[in-house]
Short mmCIF file of C-alpha atoms in Angstrom, two decimals:
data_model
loop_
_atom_site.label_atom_id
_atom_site.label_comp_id
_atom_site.label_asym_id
_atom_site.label_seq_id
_atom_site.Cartn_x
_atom_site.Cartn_y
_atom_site.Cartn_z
CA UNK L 1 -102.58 130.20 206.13
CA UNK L 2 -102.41 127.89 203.30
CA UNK L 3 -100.39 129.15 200.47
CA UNK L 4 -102.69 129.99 197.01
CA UNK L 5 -101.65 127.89 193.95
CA UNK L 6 -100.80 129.69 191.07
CA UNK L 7 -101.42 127.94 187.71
CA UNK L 8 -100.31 129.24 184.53
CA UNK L 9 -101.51 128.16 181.26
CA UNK L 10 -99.80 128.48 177.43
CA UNK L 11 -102.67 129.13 174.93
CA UNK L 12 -101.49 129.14 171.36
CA UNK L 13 -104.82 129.74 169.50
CA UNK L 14 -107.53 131.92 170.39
CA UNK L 15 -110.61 129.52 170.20
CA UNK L 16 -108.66 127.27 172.56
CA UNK L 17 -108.63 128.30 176.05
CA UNK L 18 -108.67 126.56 179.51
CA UNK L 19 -111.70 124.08 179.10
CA UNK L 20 -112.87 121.67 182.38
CA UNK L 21 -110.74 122.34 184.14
CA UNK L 22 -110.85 125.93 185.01
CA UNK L 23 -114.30 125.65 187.50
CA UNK L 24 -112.26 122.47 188.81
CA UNK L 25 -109.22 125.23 189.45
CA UNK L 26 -111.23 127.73 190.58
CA UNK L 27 -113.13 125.57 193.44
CA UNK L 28 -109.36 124.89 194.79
CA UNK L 29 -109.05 128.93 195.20
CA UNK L 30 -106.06 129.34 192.43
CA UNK L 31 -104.73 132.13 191.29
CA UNK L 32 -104.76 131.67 187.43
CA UNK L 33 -102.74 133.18 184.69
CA UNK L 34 -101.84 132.86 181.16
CA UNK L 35 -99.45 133.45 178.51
CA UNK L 36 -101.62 133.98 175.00
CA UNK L 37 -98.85 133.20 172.58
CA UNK L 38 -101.31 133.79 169.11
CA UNK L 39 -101.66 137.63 170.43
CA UNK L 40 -97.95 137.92 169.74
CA UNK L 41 -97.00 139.71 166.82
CA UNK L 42 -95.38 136.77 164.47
CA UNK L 43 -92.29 138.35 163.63
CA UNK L 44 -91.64 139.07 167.58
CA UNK L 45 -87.93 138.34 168.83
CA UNK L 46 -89.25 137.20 172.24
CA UNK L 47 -87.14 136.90 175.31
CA UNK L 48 -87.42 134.18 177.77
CA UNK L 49 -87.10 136.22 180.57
CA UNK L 50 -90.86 137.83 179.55
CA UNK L 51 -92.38 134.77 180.29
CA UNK L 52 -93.13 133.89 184.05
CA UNK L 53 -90.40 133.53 186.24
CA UNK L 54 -90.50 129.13 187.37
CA UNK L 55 -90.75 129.77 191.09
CA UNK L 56 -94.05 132.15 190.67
CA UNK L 57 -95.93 128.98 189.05
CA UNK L 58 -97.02 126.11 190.84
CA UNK L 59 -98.48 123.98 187.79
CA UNK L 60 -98.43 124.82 184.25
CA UNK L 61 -101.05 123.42 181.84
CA UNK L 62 -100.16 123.57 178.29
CA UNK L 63 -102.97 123.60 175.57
CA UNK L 64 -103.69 122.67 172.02
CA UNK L 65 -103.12 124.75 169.01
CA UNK L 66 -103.41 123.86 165.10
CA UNK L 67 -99.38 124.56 164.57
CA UNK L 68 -96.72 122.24 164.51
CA UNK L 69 -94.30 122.61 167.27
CA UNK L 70 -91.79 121.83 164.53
CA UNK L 71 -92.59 125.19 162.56
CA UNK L 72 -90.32 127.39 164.34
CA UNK L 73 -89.76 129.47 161.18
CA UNK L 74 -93.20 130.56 161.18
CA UNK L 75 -93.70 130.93 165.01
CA UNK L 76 -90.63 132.07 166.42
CA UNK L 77 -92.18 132.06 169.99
CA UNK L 78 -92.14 128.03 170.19
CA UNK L 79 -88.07 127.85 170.23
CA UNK L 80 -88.67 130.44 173.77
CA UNK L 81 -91.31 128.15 175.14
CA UNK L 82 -89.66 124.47 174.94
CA UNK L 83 -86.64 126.64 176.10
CA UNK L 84 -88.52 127.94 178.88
CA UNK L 85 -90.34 124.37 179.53
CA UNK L 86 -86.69 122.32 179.51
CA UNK L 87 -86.18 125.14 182.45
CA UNK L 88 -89.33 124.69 184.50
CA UNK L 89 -89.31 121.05 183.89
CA UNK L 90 -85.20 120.98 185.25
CA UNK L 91 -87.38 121.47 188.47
CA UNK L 92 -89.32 118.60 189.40
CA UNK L 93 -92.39 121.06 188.71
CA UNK L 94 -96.10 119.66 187.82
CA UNK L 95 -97.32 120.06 184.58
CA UNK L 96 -99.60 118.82 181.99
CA UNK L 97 -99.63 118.72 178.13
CA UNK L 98 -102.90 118.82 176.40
CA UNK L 99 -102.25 117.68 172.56
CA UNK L 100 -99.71 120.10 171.15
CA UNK L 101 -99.07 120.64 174.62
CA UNK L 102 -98.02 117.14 175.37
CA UNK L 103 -95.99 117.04 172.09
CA UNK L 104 -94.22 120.34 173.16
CA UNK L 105 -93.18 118.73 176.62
CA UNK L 106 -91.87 115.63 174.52
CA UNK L 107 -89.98 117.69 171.94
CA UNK L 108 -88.72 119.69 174.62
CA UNK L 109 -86.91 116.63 176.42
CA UNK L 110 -85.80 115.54 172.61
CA UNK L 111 -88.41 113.07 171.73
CA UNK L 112 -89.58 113.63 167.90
CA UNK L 113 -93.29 114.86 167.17
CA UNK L 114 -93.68 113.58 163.18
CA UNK L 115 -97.20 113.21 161.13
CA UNK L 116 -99.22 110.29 162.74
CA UNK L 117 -99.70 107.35 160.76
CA UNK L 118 -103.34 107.93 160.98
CA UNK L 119 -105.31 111.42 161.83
CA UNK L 120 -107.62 111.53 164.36
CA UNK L 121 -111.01 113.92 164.75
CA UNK L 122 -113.59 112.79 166.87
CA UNK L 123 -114.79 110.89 169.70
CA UNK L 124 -112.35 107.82 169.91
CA UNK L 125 -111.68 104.90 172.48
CA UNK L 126 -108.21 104.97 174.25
CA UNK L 127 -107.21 101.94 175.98
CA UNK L 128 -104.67 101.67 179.19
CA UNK L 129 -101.46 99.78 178.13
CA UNK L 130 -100.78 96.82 179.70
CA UNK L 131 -98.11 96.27 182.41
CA UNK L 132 -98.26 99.71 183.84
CA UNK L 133 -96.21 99.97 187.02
CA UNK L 134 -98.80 100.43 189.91
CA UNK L 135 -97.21 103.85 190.91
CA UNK L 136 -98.58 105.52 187.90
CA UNK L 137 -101.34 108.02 187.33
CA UNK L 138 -104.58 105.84 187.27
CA UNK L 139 -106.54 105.68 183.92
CA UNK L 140 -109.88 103.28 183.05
CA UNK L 141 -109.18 100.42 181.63
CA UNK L 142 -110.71 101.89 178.22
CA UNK L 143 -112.29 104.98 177.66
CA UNK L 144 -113.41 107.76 174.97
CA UNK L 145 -111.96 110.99 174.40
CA UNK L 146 -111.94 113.95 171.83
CA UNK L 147 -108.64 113.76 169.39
CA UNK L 148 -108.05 116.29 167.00
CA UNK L 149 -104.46 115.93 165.35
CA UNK L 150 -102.49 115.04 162.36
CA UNK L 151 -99.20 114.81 164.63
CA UNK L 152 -98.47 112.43 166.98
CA UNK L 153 -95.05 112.72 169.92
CA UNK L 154 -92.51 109.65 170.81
CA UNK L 155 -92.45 109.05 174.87
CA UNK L 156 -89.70 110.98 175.66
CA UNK L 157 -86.01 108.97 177.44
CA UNK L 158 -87.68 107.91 180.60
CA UNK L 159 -91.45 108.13 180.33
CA UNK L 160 -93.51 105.80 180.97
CA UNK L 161 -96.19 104.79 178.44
CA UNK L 162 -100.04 105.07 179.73
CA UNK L 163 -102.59 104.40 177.06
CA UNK L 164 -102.69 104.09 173.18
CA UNK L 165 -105.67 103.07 170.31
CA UNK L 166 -105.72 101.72 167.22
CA UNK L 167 -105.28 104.80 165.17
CA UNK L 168 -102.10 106.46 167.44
CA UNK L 169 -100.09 104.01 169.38
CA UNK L 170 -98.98 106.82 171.95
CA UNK L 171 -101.88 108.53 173.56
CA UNK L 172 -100.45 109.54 177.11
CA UNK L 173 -97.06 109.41 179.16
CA UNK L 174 -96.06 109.81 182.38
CA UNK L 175 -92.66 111.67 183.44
CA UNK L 176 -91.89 111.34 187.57
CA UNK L 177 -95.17 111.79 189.42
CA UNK L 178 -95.37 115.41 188.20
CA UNK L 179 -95.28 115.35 184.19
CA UNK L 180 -98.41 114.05 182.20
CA UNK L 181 -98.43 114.46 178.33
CA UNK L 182 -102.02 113.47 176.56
CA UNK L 183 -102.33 113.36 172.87
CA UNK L 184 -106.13 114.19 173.08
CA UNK L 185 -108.14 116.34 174.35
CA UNK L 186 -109.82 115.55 178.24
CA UNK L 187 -110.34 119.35 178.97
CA UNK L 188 -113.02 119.49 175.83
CA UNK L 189 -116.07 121.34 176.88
CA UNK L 190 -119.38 121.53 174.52
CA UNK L 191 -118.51 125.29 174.21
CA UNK L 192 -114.94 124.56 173.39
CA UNK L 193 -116.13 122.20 170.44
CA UNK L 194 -117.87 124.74 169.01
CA UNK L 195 -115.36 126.90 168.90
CA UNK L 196 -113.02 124.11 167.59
CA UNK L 197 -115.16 123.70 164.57
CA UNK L 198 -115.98 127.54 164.07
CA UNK L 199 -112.16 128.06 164.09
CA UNK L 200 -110.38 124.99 162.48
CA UNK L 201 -110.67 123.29 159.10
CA UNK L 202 -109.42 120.12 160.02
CA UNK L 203 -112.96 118.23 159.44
CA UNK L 204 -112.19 119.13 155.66
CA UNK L 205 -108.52 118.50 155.51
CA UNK L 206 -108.16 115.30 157.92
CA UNK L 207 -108.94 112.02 156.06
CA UNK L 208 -108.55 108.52 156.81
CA UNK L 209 -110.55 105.64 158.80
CA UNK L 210 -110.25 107.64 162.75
CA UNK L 211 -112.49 110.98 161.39
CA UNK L 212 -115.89 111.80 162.15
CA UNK L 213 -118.07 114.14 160.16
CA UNK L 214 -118.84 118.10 161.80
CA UNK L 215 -122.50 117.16 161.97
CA UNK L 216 -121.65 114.00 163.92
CA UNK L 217 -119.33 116.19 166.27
CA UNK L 218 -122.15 119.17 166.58
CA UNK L 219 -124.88 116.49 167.73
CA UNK L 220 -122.53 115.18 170.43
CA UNK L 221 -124.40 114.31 173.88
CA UNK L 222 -123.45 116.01 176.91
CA UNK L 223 -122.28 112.76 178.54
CA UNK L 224 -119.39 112.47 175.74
CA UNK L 225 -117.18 115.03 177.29
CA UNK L 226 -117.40 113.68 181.22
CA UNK L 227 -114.71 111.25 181.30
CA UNK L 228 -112.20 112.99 179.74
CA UNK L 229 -113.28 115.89 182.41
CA UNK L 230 -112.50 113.59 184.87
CA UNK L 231 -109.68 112.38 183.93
CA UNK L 232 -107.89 115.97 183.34
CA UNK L 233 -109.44 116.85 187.13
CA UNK L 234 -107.48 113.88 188.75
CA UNK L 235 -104.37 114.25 186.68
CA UNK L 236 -104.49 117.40 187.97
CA UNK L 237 -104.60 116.01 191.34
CA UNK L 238 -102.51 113.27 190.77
CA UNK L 239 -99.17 115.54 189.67
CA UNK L 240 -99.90 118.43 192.57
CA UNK L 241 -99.26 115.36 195.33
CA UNK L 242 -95.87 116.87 195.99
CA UNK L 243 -96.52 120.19 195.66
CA UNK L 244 -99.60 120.33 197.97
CA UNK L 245 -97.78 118.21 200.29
CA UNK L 246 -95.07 120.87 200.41
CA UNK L 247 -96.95 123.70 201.02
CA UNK L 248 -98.80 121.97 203.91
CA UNK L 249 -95.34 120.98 205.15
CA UNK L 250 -93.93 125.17 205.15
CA UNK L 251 -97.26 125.99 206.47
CA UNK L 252 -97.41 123.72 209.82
CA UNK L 253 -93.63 124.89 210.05
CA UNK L 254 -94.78 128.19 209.95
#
């Protein structure tokens, strides 16, 4: 019998769950979980060990969230999770980084995560960078995607750099076959924008030349948000190779 996945996801705000990708999860039968790190209390001293044990979690995803992952002193919590992340990641493990979830993986393996030279809110072409090695995790040429952020990561020692615009030079990376950091988000859902814009005030505090207005993000089409769905489903794919090869493996030995 074929082994169930288990996927665990860090959410760090409350109007910023799962997204896409969860039906996409779901229709591969996998057990899902999550660690809700905004419930904690903020002065909470927590312990690694009270996160998921690394063997019980087949893929993590990591999601957004409107903190820095450089404000420790306020949340406390984020020292524990790039500790726990340096851990899981030690392992070869999939994962992917969604926003401040990519910049946590980078800051985790050292890279910096400083304000971007430009902020970014809205819908916004991405293009592939040029000379990608043919191994790689296979983005469109150009596409669009939601950002949302004032920060931006570095591509952590030994990354490889997949895509970039005009406004943020480093959009994704690739780590191994199983580590994919984006700076935007491909998991946003019309439900999820809502929410976003209900629950963040970064449409009156971002300025610059990269922002669209709310009322240009609450009339966006339904088509808008397929590619990046897409994409997130096959980088899903793409960094569970190993893993699902593995378990097929123990299974026919079985």
């Amino acid at each position: 019998m074929k082994p169930q996945l288990k996927v665990h996801y860090f959410q760090h705000i409350a109007g910023e769950g799962f997204g896409s990708c969860y039906e996409y999860l779901k229709g591969m039968n996998a057990k899902i979980s999550a660690t809700e790190f905004f419930a904690l209390p903020i002065d909470l001293a927590l312990d690694i060990e009270a996160l998921p044990h690394v063997d019980d979690v087949d893929l993590l995803i990591i999601m957004g969230g409107t903190m820095s992952v450089n404000d420790e002193a306020n949340f406390p919590w984020l020292k524990i999770e790039k500790r726990w992340l340096r851990r899981y990641l030690a392992q070869g493990k999939p994962a992917i980084g969604l926003c401040l979830g990519g910049q946590l993986i980078a800051n985790a393996l050292g890279a910096a995560v400083s304000k971007s030279p430009h902020e970014e809110l809205g819908w916004m072409s991405v293009r592939k960078t040029a000379h990608v090695p043919a191994h790689c995790f296979p983005l469109p040429d150009e596409f669009q995607v939601l950002q949302w952020h004032g920060e931006s990561f570095e591509i952590p020692k030994g990354a490889i750099h997949l895509a970039e615009n005009d406004g943020c030079r480093n959009q994704v990376y690739q780590i191994g076959q199983n580590v994919l950091g984006f700076q935007f988000h491909p998991e946003i859902t019309p439900h999820a924008l809502n929410l976003f814009l209900e629950t963040d005030d970064a449409c009156e505090r971002y300025t610059g030349a990269y922002i669209q207005s709310e009322g240009e993000l609450k009339s966006s089409s339904k088509s808008k948000f397929i590619q990046g769905n897409q994409i997130l489903n096959q980088a899903i794919a793409y960094v569970l190779q190993r893993t699902v090869a593995g378990q097929l493996a123990e299974c026919h030995k079985a």
